[in-house]
PDB file of C-alpha atoms in Angstrom:
ATOM      1  CA  MET A   1     -85.007 -43.600-169.863  1.00  0.00           C
ATOM      2  CA  THR A   2     -84.707 -40.391-171.796  1.00  0.00           C
ATOM      3  CA  ASP A   3     -86.415 -38.435-169.027  1.00  0.00           C
ATOM      4  CA  TYR A   4     -84.013 -39.876-166.443  1.00  0.00           C
ATOM      5  CA  ALA A   5     -81.003 -38.858-168.543  1.00  0.00           C
ATOM      6  CA  THR A   6     -82.461 -35.416-169.003  1.00  0.00           C
ATOM      7  CA  ARG A   7     -82.910 -35.008-165.229  1.00  0.00           C
ATOM      8  CA  LEU A   8     -79.346 -36.135-164.631  1.00  0.00           C
ATOM      9  CA  ASN A   9     -78.130 -33.619-167.171  1.00  0.00           C
ATOM     10  CA  LEU A  10     -80.148 -30.856-165.467  1.00  0.00           C
ATOM     11  CA  ILE A  11     -78.828 -31.835-162.046  1.00  0.00           C
ATOM     12  CA  GLY A  12     -75.312 -31.891-163.401  1.00  0.00           C
ATOM     13  CA  ALA A  13     -75.778 -28.479-164.998  1.00  0.00           C
ATOM     14  CA  GLU A  14     -77.130 -27.022-161.733  1.00  0.00           C
ATOM     15  CA  ALA A  15     -74.219 -28.531-159.861  1.00  0.00           C
ATOM     16  CA  ASP A  16     -71.763 -27.053-162.342  1.00  0.00           C
ATOM     17  CA  THR A  17     -73.465 -23.700-161.960  1.00  0.00           C
ATOM     18  CA  GLN A  18     -73.277 -23.859-158.120  1.00  0.00           C
ATOM     19  CA  VAL A  19     -69.626 -24.914-158.293  1.00  0.00           C
ATOM     20  CA  GLY A  20     -68.941 -21.992-160.558  1.00  0.00           C
ATOM     21  CA  GLU A  21     -70.740 -19.613-158.249  1.00  0.00           C
ATOM     22  CA  LEU A  22     -68.861 -20.968-155.204  1.00  0.00           C
ATOM     23  CA  ALA A  23     -65.581 -20.683-157.072  1.00  0.00           C
ATOM     24  CA  ALA A  24     -66.366 -17.084-157.963  1.00  0.00           C
ATOM     25  CA  GLU A  25     -67.378 -16.371-154.338  1.00  0.00           C
ATOM     26  CA  ASN A  26     -64.184 -17.990-153.108  1.00  0.00           C
ATOM     27  CA  THR A  27     -62.160 -15.833-155.481  1.00  0.00           C
ATOM     28  CA  GLY A  28     -63.939 -12.759-154.145  1.00  0.00           C
ATOM     29  CA  LEU A  29     -63.273 -13.753-150.525  1.00  0.00           C
ATOM     30  CA  ARG A  30     -59.628 -14.346-151.300  1.00  0.00           C
ATOM     31  CA  SER A  31     -59.464 -10.884-152.838  1.00  0.00           C
ATOM     32  CA  GLU A  32     -61.036  -9.401-149.693  1.00  0.00           C
ATOM     33  CA  ILE A  33     -58.556 -11.303-147.536  1.00  0.00           C
ATOM     34  CA  VAL A  34     -55.674  -9.927-149.595  1.00  0.00           C
ATOM     35  CA  LEU A  35     -57.064  -6.394-149.157  1.00  0.00           C
ATOM     36  CA  LEU A  36     -57.596  -6.891-145.416  1.00  0.00           C
ATOM     37  CA  GLU A  37     -54.079  -8.261-144.995  1.00  0.00           C
ATOM     38  CA  ALA A  38     -52.746  -5.230-146.820  1.00  0.00           C
ATOM     39  CA  GLU A  39     -54.774  -2.931-144.533  1.00  0.00           C
ATOM     40  CA  VAL A  40     -53.543  -4.748-141.437  1.00  0.00           C
ATOM     41  CA  ALA A  41     -49.972  -4.426-142.674  1.00  0.00           C
ATOM     42  CA  ARG A  42     -50.516  -0.705-143.312  1.00  0.00           C
ATOM     43  CA  LEU A  43     -51.962  -0.115-139.839  1.00  0.00           C
ATOM     44  CA  GLN A  44     -49.217  -2.164-138.183  1.00  0.00           C
ATOM     45  CA  ALA A  45     -46.633  -0.061-140.004  1.00  0.00           C
ATOM     46  CA  ILE A  46     -48.247   3.072-138.581  1.00  0.00           C
ATOM     47  CA  ILE A  47     -48.229   1.563-135.092  1.00  0.00           C
ATOM     48  CA  ASP A  48     -44.600   0.482-135.439  1.00  0.00           C
ATOM     49  CA  SER A  49     -43.601   3.983-136.493  1.00  0.00           C
ATOM     50  CA  GLN A  50     -45.038   5.572-133.326  1.00  0.00           C
ATOM     51  CA  PRO A  51     -42.763   6.254-130.321  1.00  0.00           C
ATOM     52  CA  PRO A  52     -43.283   3.901-127.362  1.00  0.00           C
ATOM     53  CA  PRO A  53     -45.710   5.129-124.688  1.00  0.00           C
ATOM     54  CA  PRO A  54     -44.119   6.879-121.723  1.00  0.00           C
ATOM     55  CA  PRO A  55     -43.539   4.702-118.654  1.00  0.00           C
ATOM     56  CA  PRO A  56     -46.089   5.009-115.853  1.00  0.00           C
ATOM     57  CA  PRO A  57     -45.246   7.613-113.219  1.00  0.00           C
ATOM     58  CA  PRO A  58     -43.306   6.267-110.227  1.00  0.00           C
ATOM     59  CA  PRO A  59     -45.279   5.650-107.039  1.00  0.00           C
ATOM     60  CA  PRO A  60     -45.168   8.450-104.494  1.00  0.00           C
ATOM     61  CA  PRO A  61     -42.302   8.165-102.013  1.00  0.00           C
ATOM     62  CA  PRO A  62     -43.177   6.560 -98.701  1.00  0.00           C
ATOM     63  CA  LEU A  63     -44.161   8.869 -95.881  1.00  0.00           C
ATOM     64  CA  ARG A  64     -41.065  10.006 -94.020  1.00  0.00           C
ATOM     65  CA  THR A  65     -41.280  10.215 -90.257  1.00  0.00           C
ATOM     66  CA  LEU A  66     -40.336  13.646 -88.926  1.00  0.00           C
ATOM     67  CA  PHE A  67     -38.371  13.775 -85.667  1.00  0.00           C
ATOM     68  CA  GLY A  68     -38.411  16.711 -83.286  1.00  0.00           C
ATOM     69  CA  CYS A  69     -39.100  17.803 -79.748  1.00  0.00           C
ATOM     70  CA  SER A  70     -41.111  20.247 -77.641  1.00  0.00           C
ATOM     71  CA  ALA A  71     -38.489  22.705 -76.330  1.00  0.00           C
ATOM     72  CA  PRO A  72     -40.949  25.339 -75.051  1.00  0.00           C
ATOM     73  CA  SER A  73     -38.052  27.156 -73.406  1.00  0.00           C
ATOM     74  CA  GLY A  74     -36.564  27.968 -76.799  1.00  0.00           C
ATOM     75  CA  ILE A  75     -36.187  25.874 -79.920  1.00  0.00           C
ATOM     76  CA  ASP A  76     -33.598  28.086 -81.629  1.00  0.00           C
ATOM     77  CA  PRO A  77     -30.980  27.951 -78.829  1.00  0.00           C
ATOM     78  CA  LEU A  78     -31.471  24.190 -78.575  1.00  0.00           C
ATOM     79  CA  GLU A  79     -30.977  23.692 -82.296  1.00  0.00           C
ATOM     80  CA  GLN A  80     -27.850  25.839 -82.207  1.00  0.00           C
ATOM     81  CA  ALA A  81     -26.489  23.669 -79.411  1.00  0.00           C
ATOM     82  CA  LEU A  82     -27.422  20.491 -81.281  1.00  0.00           C
ATOM     83  CA  GLY A  83     -26.038  21.800 -84.546  1.00  0.00           C
ATOM     84  CA  VAL A  84     -29.129  20.682 -86.442  1.00  0.00           C
ATOM     85  CA  ARG A  85     -32.450  22.063 -87.598  1.00  0.00           C
ATOM     86  CA  LEU A  86     -35.045  19.629 -86.324  1.00  0.00           C
ATOM     87  CA  ALA A  87     -37.684  18.376 -88.730  1.00  0.00           C
ATOM     88  CA  ALA A  88     -40.600  19.177 -86.400  1.00  0.00           C
ATOM     89  CA  ARG A  89     -41.552  20.844 -83.133  1.00  0.00           C
ATOM     90  CA  ARG A  90     -44.394  20.171 -80.694  1.00  0.00           C
ATOM     91  CA  SER A  91     -46.270  23.203 -79.345  1.00  0.00           C
ATOM     92  CA  TYR A  92     -49.472  24.068 -77.482  1.00  0.00           C
ATOM     93  CA  ASP A  93     -52.112  26.662 -76.858  1.00  0.00           C
ATOM     94  CA  ARG A  94     -54.726  26.636 -74.099  1.00  0.00           C
ATOM     95  CA  SER A  95     -57.355  28.031 -76.489  1.00  0.00           C
ATOM     96  CA  ILE A  96     -58.009  28.281 -80.217  1.00  0.00           C
ATOM     97  CA  PRO A  97     -56.137  31.411 -81.334  1.00  0.00           C
ATOM     98  CA  ALA A  98     -57.837  33.758 -83.748  1.00  0.00           C
ATOM     99  CA  ALA A  99     -54.925  33.366 -86.169  1.00  0.00           C
ATOM    100  CA  PHE A 100     -51.946  31.085 -86.700  1.00  0.00           C
ATOM    101  CA  SER A 101     -49.625  33.993 -86.008  1.00  0.00           C
ATOM    102  CA  ALA A 102     -50.898  34.048 -82.414  1.00  0.00           C
ATOM    103  CA  HIS A 103     -49.905  30.417 -81.807  1.00  0.00           C
ATOM    104  CA  GLU A 104     -46.477  29.419 -80.537  1.00  0.00           C
ATOM    105  CA  ALA A 105     -46.049  27.391 -83.730  1.00  0.00           C
ATOM    106  CA  TRP A 106     -45.533  30.669 -85.609  1.00  0.00           C
ATOM    107  CA  VAL A 107     -41.789  30.442 -84.905  1.00  0.00           C
ATOM    108  CA  ASP A 108     -41.646  27.220 -86.942  1.00  0.00           C
ATOM    109  CA  VAL A 109     -42.710  28.769 -90.244  1.00  0.00           C
ATOM    110  CA  GLY A 110     -39.930  28.539 -92.803  1.00  0.00           C
ATOM    111  CA  ARG A 111     -37.834  26.394 -90.475  1.00  0.00           C
ATOM    112  CA  ARG A 112     -39.518  23.165 -89.439  1.00  0.00           C
ATOM    113  CA  ALA A 113     -42.859  21.366 -89.437  1.00  0.00           C
ATOM    114  CA  SER A 114     -45.316  22.031 -86.602  1.00  0.00           C
ATOM    115  CA  VAL A 115     -47.067  19.471 -84.448  1.00  0.00           C
ATOM    116  CA  LEU A 116     -49.424  21.840 -82.672  1.00  0.00           C
ATOM    117  CA  SER A 117     -52.333  21.631 -80.298  1.00  0.00           C
ATOM    118  CA  VAL A 118     -55.200  23.963 -79.580  1.00  0.00           C
ATOM    119  CA  LYS A 119     -57.947  23.535 -76.989  1.00  0.00           C
ATOM    120  CA  ALA A 120     -61.724  23.859 -77.023  1.00  0.00           C
ATOM    121  CA  THR A 121     -62.916  24.112 -73.422  1.00  0.00           C
ATOM    122  CA  ASP A 122     -66.688  23.866 -74.003  1.00  0.00           C
ATOM    123  CA  TRP A 123     -67.891  20.474 -75.265  1.00  0.00           C
ATOM    124  CA  THR A 124     -71.608  21.243 -75.183  1.00  0.00           C
ATOM    125  CA  ALA A 125     -73.564  21.485 -78.423  1.00  0.00           C
ATOM    126  CA  SER A 126     -73.270  25.274 -78.495  1.00  0.00           C
ATOM    127  CA  GLY A 127     -69.616  25.067 -77.486  1.00  0.00           C
ATOM    128  CA  ARG A 128     -68.898  22.627 -80.284  1.00  0.00           C
ATOM    129  CA  ALA A 129     -70.431  25.033 -82.794  1.00  0.00           C
ATOM    130  CA  ARG A 130     -68.264  27.878 -81.495  1.00  0.00           C
ATOM    131  CA  ALA A 131     -65.191  25.640 -81.617  1.00  0.00           C
ATOM    132  CA  ALA A 132     -65.939  24.742 -85.229  1.00  0.00           C
ATOM    133  CA  ASP A 133     -66.188  28.433 -86.138  1.00  0.00           C
ATOM    134  CA  ALA A 134     -62.926  29.149 -84.317  1.00  0.00           C
ATOM    135  CA  ILE A 135     -61.174  26.271 -86.076  1.00  0.00           C
ATOM    136  CA  ARG A 136     -62.317  27.574 -89.477  1.00  0.00           C
ATOM    137  CA  ALA A 137     -60.929  31.002 -88.658  1.00  0.00           C
ATOM    138  CA  PHE A 138     -57.659  29.561 -87.372  1.00  0.00           C
ATOM    139  CA  GLY A 139     -57.246  27.231 -90.336  1.00  0.00           C
ATOM    140  CA  SER A 140     -57.907  29.986 -92.851  1.00  0.00           C
ATOM    141  CA  THR A 141     -54.762  31.763 -91.599  1.00  0.00           C
ATOM    142  CA  TRP A 142     -52.484  28.728 -91.846  1.00  0.00           C
ATOM    143  CA  PRO A 143     -49.333  29.825 -93.731  1.00  0.00           C
ATOM    144  CA  GLU A 144     -49.306  28.590 -97.304  1.00  0.00           C
ATOM    145  CA  GLY A 145     -46.915  25.704 -97.801  1.00  0.00           C
ATOM    146  CA  HIS A 146     -46.211  25.230 -94.097  1.00  0.00           C
ATOM    147  CA  VAL A 147     -46.101  21.549 -93.130  1.00  0.00           C
ATOM    148  CA  GLY A 148     -47.889  20.646 -89.929  1.00  0.00           C
ATOM    149  CA  TYR A 149     -50.280  18.502 -87.943  1.00  0.00           C
ATOM    150  CA  LEU A 150     -53.163  19.785 -85.834  1.00  0.00           C
ATOM    151  CA  ILE A 151     -54.505  18.314 -82.591  1.00  0.00           C
ATOM    152  CA  VAL A 152     -57.623  19.725 -80.964  1.00  0.00           C
ATOM    153  CA  ASN A 153     -57.486  18.912 -77.229  1.00  0.00           C
ATOM    154  CA  HIS A 154     -54.584  16.579 -76.500  1.00  0.00           C
ATOM    155  CA  GLU A 155     -55.013  14.095 -73.620  1.00  0.00           C
ATOM    156  CA  PRO A 156     -58.795  14.674 -73.462  1.00  0.00           C
ATOM    157  CA  GLU A 157     -59.390  11.628 -71.275  1.00  0.00           C
ATOM    158  CA  ASN A 158     -57.637  13.527 -68.474  1.00  0.00           C
ATOM    159  CA  ASP A 159     -60.180  16.392 -68.499  1.00  0.00           C
ATOM    160  CA  GLY A 160     -62.922  14.676 -66.506  1.00  0.00           C
ATOM    161  CA  ARG A 161     -65.480  14.958 -69.306  1.00  0.00           C
ATOM    162  CA  ALA A 162     -67.635  12.459 -71.192  1.00  0.00           C
ATOM    163  CA  ALA A 163     -65.991  10.592 -74.060  1.00  0.00           C
ATOM    164  CA  ALA A 164     -69.156  10.867 -76.171  1.00  0.00           C
ATOM    165  CA  ASP A 165     -69.009  14.670 -75.910  1.00  0.00           C
ATOM    166  CA  PHE A 166     -65.378  14.604 -76.985  1.00  0.00           C
ATOM    167  CA  ARG A 167     -66.159  12.527 -80.059  1.00  0.00           C
ATOM    168  CA  ALA A 168     -68.963  14.929 -80.936  1.00  0.00           C
ATOM    169  CA  LEU A 169     -66.513  17.805 -80.573  1.00  0.00           C
ATOM    170  CA  GLN A 170     -64.075  16.065 -82.903  1.00  0.00           C
ATOM    171  CA  ALA A 171     -66.757  15.478 -85.517  1.00  0.00           C
ATOM    172  CA  ALA A 172     -67.490  19.209 -85.527  1.00  0.00           C
ATOM    173  CA  VAL A 173     -63.918  20.504 -85.602  1.00  0.00           C
ATOM    174  CA  VAL A 174     -62.633  17.938 -88.092  1.00  0.00           C
ATOM    175  CA  ALA A 175     -65.417  18.816 -90.539  1.00  0.00           C
ATOM    176  CA  ALA A 176     -64.707  22.523 -90.093  1.00  0.00           C
ATOM    177  CA  TRP A 177     -60.957  22.034 -90.519  1.00  0.00           C
ATOM    178  CA  LYS A 178     -61.379  20.070 -93.727  1.00  0.00           C
ATOM    179  CA  GLU A 179     -63.325  22.979 -95.199  1.00  0.00           C
ATOM    180  CA  VAL A 180     -60.433  25.422 -94.909  1.00  0.00           C
ATOM    181  CA  ALA A 181     -57.216  23.386 -94.543  1.00  0.00           C
ATOM    182  CA  PRO A 182     -57.767  19.969 -96.155  1.00  0.00           C
ATOM    183  CA  GLY A 183     -54.059  19.566 -96.855  1.00  0.00           C
ATOM    184  CA  ILE A 184     -53.084  19.730 -93.180  1.00  0.00           C
ATOM    185  CA  PRO A 185     -53.756  16.490 -91.267  1.00  0.00           C
ATOM    186  CA  ILE A 186     -55.877  16.762 -88.128  1.00  0.00           C
ATOM    187  CA  GLY A 187     -55.763  14.012 -85.539  1.00  0.00           C
ATOM    188  CA  GLY A 188     -55.956  12.979 -81.927  1.00  0.00           C
ATOM    189  CA  ASN A 189     -53.576  12.587 -79.035  1.00  0.00           C
ATOM    190  CA  LEU A 190     -54.210  10.230 -76.115  1.00  0.00           C
ATOM    191  CA  MET A 191     -52.267   9.086 -73.056  1.00  0.00           C
ATOM    192  CA  SER A 192     -50.499   5.736 -73.090  1.00  0.00           C
ATOM    193  CA  TYR A 193     -51.540   5.417 -69.443  1.00  0.00           C
ATOM    194  CA  SER A 194     -55.144   5.110 -70.613  1.00  0.00           C
ATOM    195  CA  THR A 195     -54.285   1.702 -72.102  1.00  0.00           C
ATOM    196  CA  VAL A 196     -53.200   0.428 -68.662  1.00  0.00           C
ATOM    197  CA  PRO A 197     -55.988  -1.458 -66.849  1.00  0.00           C
ATOM    198  CA  ALA A 198     -55.193   0.417 -63.620  1.00  0.00           C
ATOM    199  CA  SER A 199     -56.284   3.658 -65.311  1.00  0.00           C
ATOM    200  CA  GLY A 200     -59.886   2.449 -65.343  1.00  0.00           C
ATOM    201  CA  ARG A 201     -60.283   3.903 -68.825  1.00  0.00           C
ATOM    202  CA  ASN A 202     -61.263   2.531 -72.181  1.00  0.00           C
ATOM    203  CA  PRO A 203     -59.081   4.399 -74.701  1.00  0.00           C
ATOM    204  CA  ASP A 204     -61.244   3.243 -77.617  1.00  0.00           C
ATOM    205  CA  GLU A 205     -64.039   5.473 -76.322  1.00  0.00           C
ATOM    206  CA  TRP A 206     -61.813   8.497 -76.947  1.00  0.00           C
ATOM    207  CA  VAL A 207     -61.006   7.769 -80.592  1.00  0.00           C
ATOM    208  CA  TYR A 208     -62.726   9.592 -83.437  1.00  0.00           C
ATOM    209  CA  ASP A 209     -62.440   7.435 -86.534  1.00  0.00           C
ATOM    210  CA  GLY A 210     -62.468  10.467 -88.840  1.00  0.00           C
ATOM    211  CA  TRP A 211     -58.993  11.562 -87.704  1.00  0.00           C
ATOM    212  CA  ASP A 212     -56.037  11.534 -90.089  1.00  0.00           C
ATOM    213  CA  PHE A 213     -53.756  10.117 -87.376  1.00  0.00           C
ATOM    214  CA  LEU A 214     -53.740   9.149 -83.712  1.00  0.00           C
ATOM    215  CA  SER A 215     -50.697  10.143 -81.656  1.00  0.00           C
ATOM    216  CA  TRP A 216     -49.816   9.221 -78.089  1.00  0.00           C
ATOM    217  CA  ASP A 217     -47.985  10.524 -75.028  1.00  0.00           C
ATOM    218  CA  GLY A 218     -45.892   8.050 -73.050  1.00  0.00           C
ATOM    219  CA  TYR A 219     -43.013   8.219 -70.581  1.00  0.00           C
ATOM    220  CA  ASN A 220     -40.440   6.047 -68.888  1.00  0.00           C
ATOM    221  CA  LYS A 221     -40.447   6.953 -65.205  1.00  0.00           C
ATOM    222  CA  ALA A 222     -38.890   3.630 -64.183  1.00  0.00           C
ATOM    223  CA  THR A 223     -37.435   0.914 -66.423  1.00  0.00           C
ATOM    224  CA  LYS A 224     -40.052   0.417 -69.143  1.00  0.00           C
ATOM    225  CA  THR A 225     -39.153  -0.225 -72.747  1.00  0.00           C
ATOM    226  CA  ILE A 226     -40.585   1.645 -75.695  1.00  0.00           C
ATOM    227  CA  GLU A 227     -42.544  -1.455 -76.706  1.00  0.00           C
ATOM    228  CA  GLN A 228     -44.071  -1.870 -73.243  1.00  0.00           C
ATOM    229  CA  VAL A 229     -45.396   1.684 -73.339  1.00  0.00           C
ATOM    230  CA  PHE A 230     -46.519   2.037 -76.942  1.00  0.00           C
ATOM    231  CA  THR A 231     -47.456  -1.434 -78.214  1.00  0.00           C
ATOM    232  CA  PRO A 232     -50.886  -1.247 -76.479  1.00  0.00           C
ATOM    233  CA  CYS A 233     -51.320   2.173 -78.060  1.00  0.00           C
ATOM    234  CA  MET A 234     -50.636   0.872 -81.546  1.00  0.00           C
ATOM    235  CA  ALA A 235     -53.249  -1.814 -80.961  1.00  0.00           C
ATOM    236  CA  VAL A 236     -55.834   0.950 -80.483  1.00  0.00           C
ATOM    237  CA  ASN A 237     -54.808   2.537 -83.795  1.00  0.00           C
ATOM    238  CA  ILE A 238     -55.193  -0.822 -85.515  1.00  0.00           C
ATOM    239  CA  ARG A 239     -58.637  -1.395 -84.048  1.00  0.00           C
ATOM    240  CA  HIS A 240     -59.781   1.923 -85.484  1.00  0.00           C
ATOM    241  CA  GLY A 241     -59.115   1.263 -89.127  1.00  0.00           C
ATOM    242  CA  GLY A 242     -55.346   1.464 -88.903  1.00  0.00           C
ATOM    243  CA  LEU A 243     -55.112   5.152 -88.005  1.00  0.00           C
ATOM    244  CA  PRO A 244     -51.512   6.267 -88.631  1.00  0.00           C
ATOM    245  CA  PHE A 245     -49.491   5.942 -85.420  1.00  0.00           C
ATOM    246  CA  ALA A 246     -47.424   8.846 -84.094  1.00  0.00           C
ATOM    247  CA  ILE A 247     -45.805   9.905 -80.810  1.00  0.00           C
ATOM    248  CA  ALA A 248     -46.446  13.489 -79.745  1.00  0.00           C
ATOM    249  CA  GLU A 249     -44.716  13.287 -76.371  1.00  0.00           C
ATOM    250  CA  TYR A 250     -42.238  10.830 -74.917  1.00  0.00           C
ATOM    251  CA  GLY A 251     -39.412  11.070 -72.430  1.00  0.00           C
ATOM    252  CA  ASP A 252     -37.107   9.064 -70.202  1.00  0.00           C
ATOM    253  CA  VAL A 253     -35.995  10.072 -66.692  1.00  0.00           C
ATOM    254  CA  ASN A 254     -32.925   7.812 -66.831  1.00  0.00           C
ATOM    255  CA  ASP A 255     -29.676   9.312 -68.056  1.00  0.00           C
ATOM    256  CA  SER A 256     -28.394   5.855 -68.982  1.00  0.00           C
ATOM    257  CA  THR A 257     -31.291   4.958 -71.290  1.00  0.00           C
ATOM    258  CA  ARG A 258     -32.562   8.369 -72.463  1.00  0.00           C
ATOM    259  CA  LEU A 259     -30.766   8.240 -75.795  1.00  0.00           C
ATOM    260  CA  THR A 260     -31.925   4.677 -76.395  1.00  0.00           C
ATOM    261  CA  TRP A 261     -35.499   5.715 -75.708  1.00  0.00           C
ATOM    262  CA  THR A 262     -35.143   8.743 -77.962  1.00  0.00           C
ATOM    263  CA  ARG A 263     -33.860   6.674 -80.856  1.00  0.00           C
ATOM    264  CA  GLN A 264     -36.202   3.728 -80.357  1.00  0.00           C
ATOM    265  CA  GLY A 265     -39.237   6.003 -80.195  1.00  0.00           C
ATOM    266  CA  VAL A 266     -38.716   7.456 -83.652  1.00  0.00           C
ATOM    267  CA  GLU A 267     -37.647   4.072 -85.008  1.00  0.00           C
ATOM    268  CA  LEU A 268     -40.910   2.599 -83.764  1.00  0.00           C
ATOM    269  CA  VAL A 269     -42.972   5.289 -85.446  1.00  0.00           C
ATOM    270  CA  ALA A 270     -40.951   5.092 -88.664  1.00  0.00           C
ATOM    271  CA  SER A 271     -41.282   1.303 -88.803  1.00  0.00           C
ATOM    272  CA  HIS A 272     -45.067   1.790 -88.948  1.00  0.00           C
ATOM    273  CA  GLY A 273     -44.935   4.650 -91.453  1.00  0.00           C
ATOM    274  CA  GLY A 274     -46.073   7.228 -88.897  1.00  0.00           C
ATOM    275  CA  PRO A 275     -45.913  10.961 -89.617  1.00  0.00           C
ATOM    276  CA  PHE A 276     -43.991  12.341 -86.616  1.00  0.00           C
ATOM    277  CA  CYS A 277     -42.271  11.621 -83.314  1.00  0.00           C
ATOM    278  CA  THR A 278     -41.514  14.519 -80.940  1.00  0.00           C
ATOM    279  CA  TYR A 279     -39.556  14.124 -77.712  1.00  0.00           C
ATOM    280  CA  TRP A 280     -40.709  15.939 -74.568  1.00  0.00           C
ATOM    281  CA  ASN A 281     -37.537  17.936 -73.968  1.00  0.00           C
ATOM    282  CA  SER A 282     -39.068  20.033 -71.212  1.00  0.00           C
ATOM    283  CA  THR A 283     -38.634  20.683 -67.496  1.00  0.00           C
ATOM    284  CA  GLN A 284     -42.254  21.761 -67.064  1.00  0.00           C
ATOM    285  CA  THR A 285     -43.222  18.512 -65.318  1.00  0.00           C
ATOM    286  CA  GLY A 286     -40.363  18.772 -62.838  1.00  0.00           C
ATOM    287  CA  LEU A 287     -39.017  15.408 -64.039  1.00  0.00           C
ATOM    288  CA  PRO A 288     -35.589  15.063 -65.682  1.00  0.00           C
ATOM    289  CA  TYR A 289     -36.559  14.322 -69.261  1.00  0.00           C
ATOM    290  CA  VAL A 290     -34.310  16.845 -71.015  1.00  0.00           C
ATOM    291  CA  TRP A 291     -31.275  15.790 -72.998  1.00  0.00           C
ATOM    292  CA  LYS A 292     -27.941  16.514 -71.362  1.00  0.00           C
ATOM    293  CA  ASN A 293     -25.280  18.461 -73.260  1.00  0.00           C
ATOM    294  CA  ALA A 294     -23.172  15.329 -73.569  1.00  0.00           C
ATOM    295  CA  GLN A 295     -26.094  13.639 -75.335  1.00  0.00           C
ATOM    296  CA  TYR A 296     -26.437  16.329 -78.003  1.00  0.00           C
ATOM    297  CA  PRO A 297     -24.156  14.696 -80.620  1.00  0.00           C
ATOM    298  CA  ALA A 298     -26.212  11.498 -80.526  1.00  0.00           C
ATOM    299  CA  VAL A 299     -29.461  13.474 -80.697  1.00  0.00           C
ATOM    300  CA  ARG A 300     -28.046  15.349 -83.687  1.00  0.00           C
ATOM    301  CA  ASP A 301     -27.405  12.054 -85.490  1.00  0.00           C
ATOM    302  CA  ILE A 302     -30.960  10.899 -84.796  1.00  0.00           C
ATOM    303  CA  ALA A 303     -32.344  14.203 -86.052  1.00  0.00           C
ATOM    304  CA  LEU A 304     -30.338  14.039 -89.261  1.00  0.00           C
ATOM    305  CA  ALA A 305     -31.647  10.527 -89.913  1.00  0.00           C
ATOM    306  CA  TYR A 306     -35.263  11.686 -89.629  1.00  0.00           C
ATOM    307  CA  GLY A 307     -35.722  14.871 -91.592  1.00  0.00           C
ATOM    308  CA  GLY A 308     -33.337  17.237 -89.814  1.00  0.00           C
ATOM    309  CA  THR A 309     -30.742  19.393 -91.585  1.00  0.00           C
ATOM    310  CA  ALA A 310     -27.304  20.397 -90.380  1.00  0.00           C
ATOM    311  CA  LEU A 311     -26.825  24.027 -89.358  1.00  0.00           C
TER     312      LEU A 311
END
């Protein structure tokens, strides 16, 4: 009996000791908690005293469609008559000039953006290499800060050559252009007629997917609407990764609908976020596409709505 009481006393003493140790440990933990709470309060005070972070930068503005025309007979007299500086002008060269200053687009510098074409006539392997060298030289002379868009060989499907050779040409010149003028978009330009089954062509064969945009030429020589001419074209852009859609040439032979076509063309491009829309205001084809003097005020309003500035 005495041994049992002794064991109970020992157990009780051990329990008291453990309780004491746990109590001491609990006191220590509470002290640590108090210290941690104080540290948290100190850090929160530092955070609260700091100025709020700056707001994130706003997203870049959406691409604005530039409206213009060709006017190879003289852009300055036309703009004077319109009373507006157009946002862009379409121009051509039958070769690849040695320097930008030798291209017709030189007159645009400091005035308006350029939608300009050059042409490589030899699509063979050696010709493609020479074209790439010529494009590097041309691009290296592009005026600093001048806004523009380059097309190498517009309407290539009308040249009687192989589409595969054209795509190979584009691969060479696009790579060369990106080396010297990466800030200037380079793209393609096809004929809306090539989307018509009667043309016997497959426009998709003439698209190089490495372009920055794909523009089109299309005309109303009868009673077609803008949508009838260019909706099949936009479908090609969509099939090729959504290449930005633009119109490089368009015109209407009808005096009664010419202004409607002019306005609807740029509206169509703008509604798809396209970079430019340039009307074919030229008599070179012998067809009556040019704006009449009485139409100038309406053209001026269209130009002002799409990047133009009043003179």
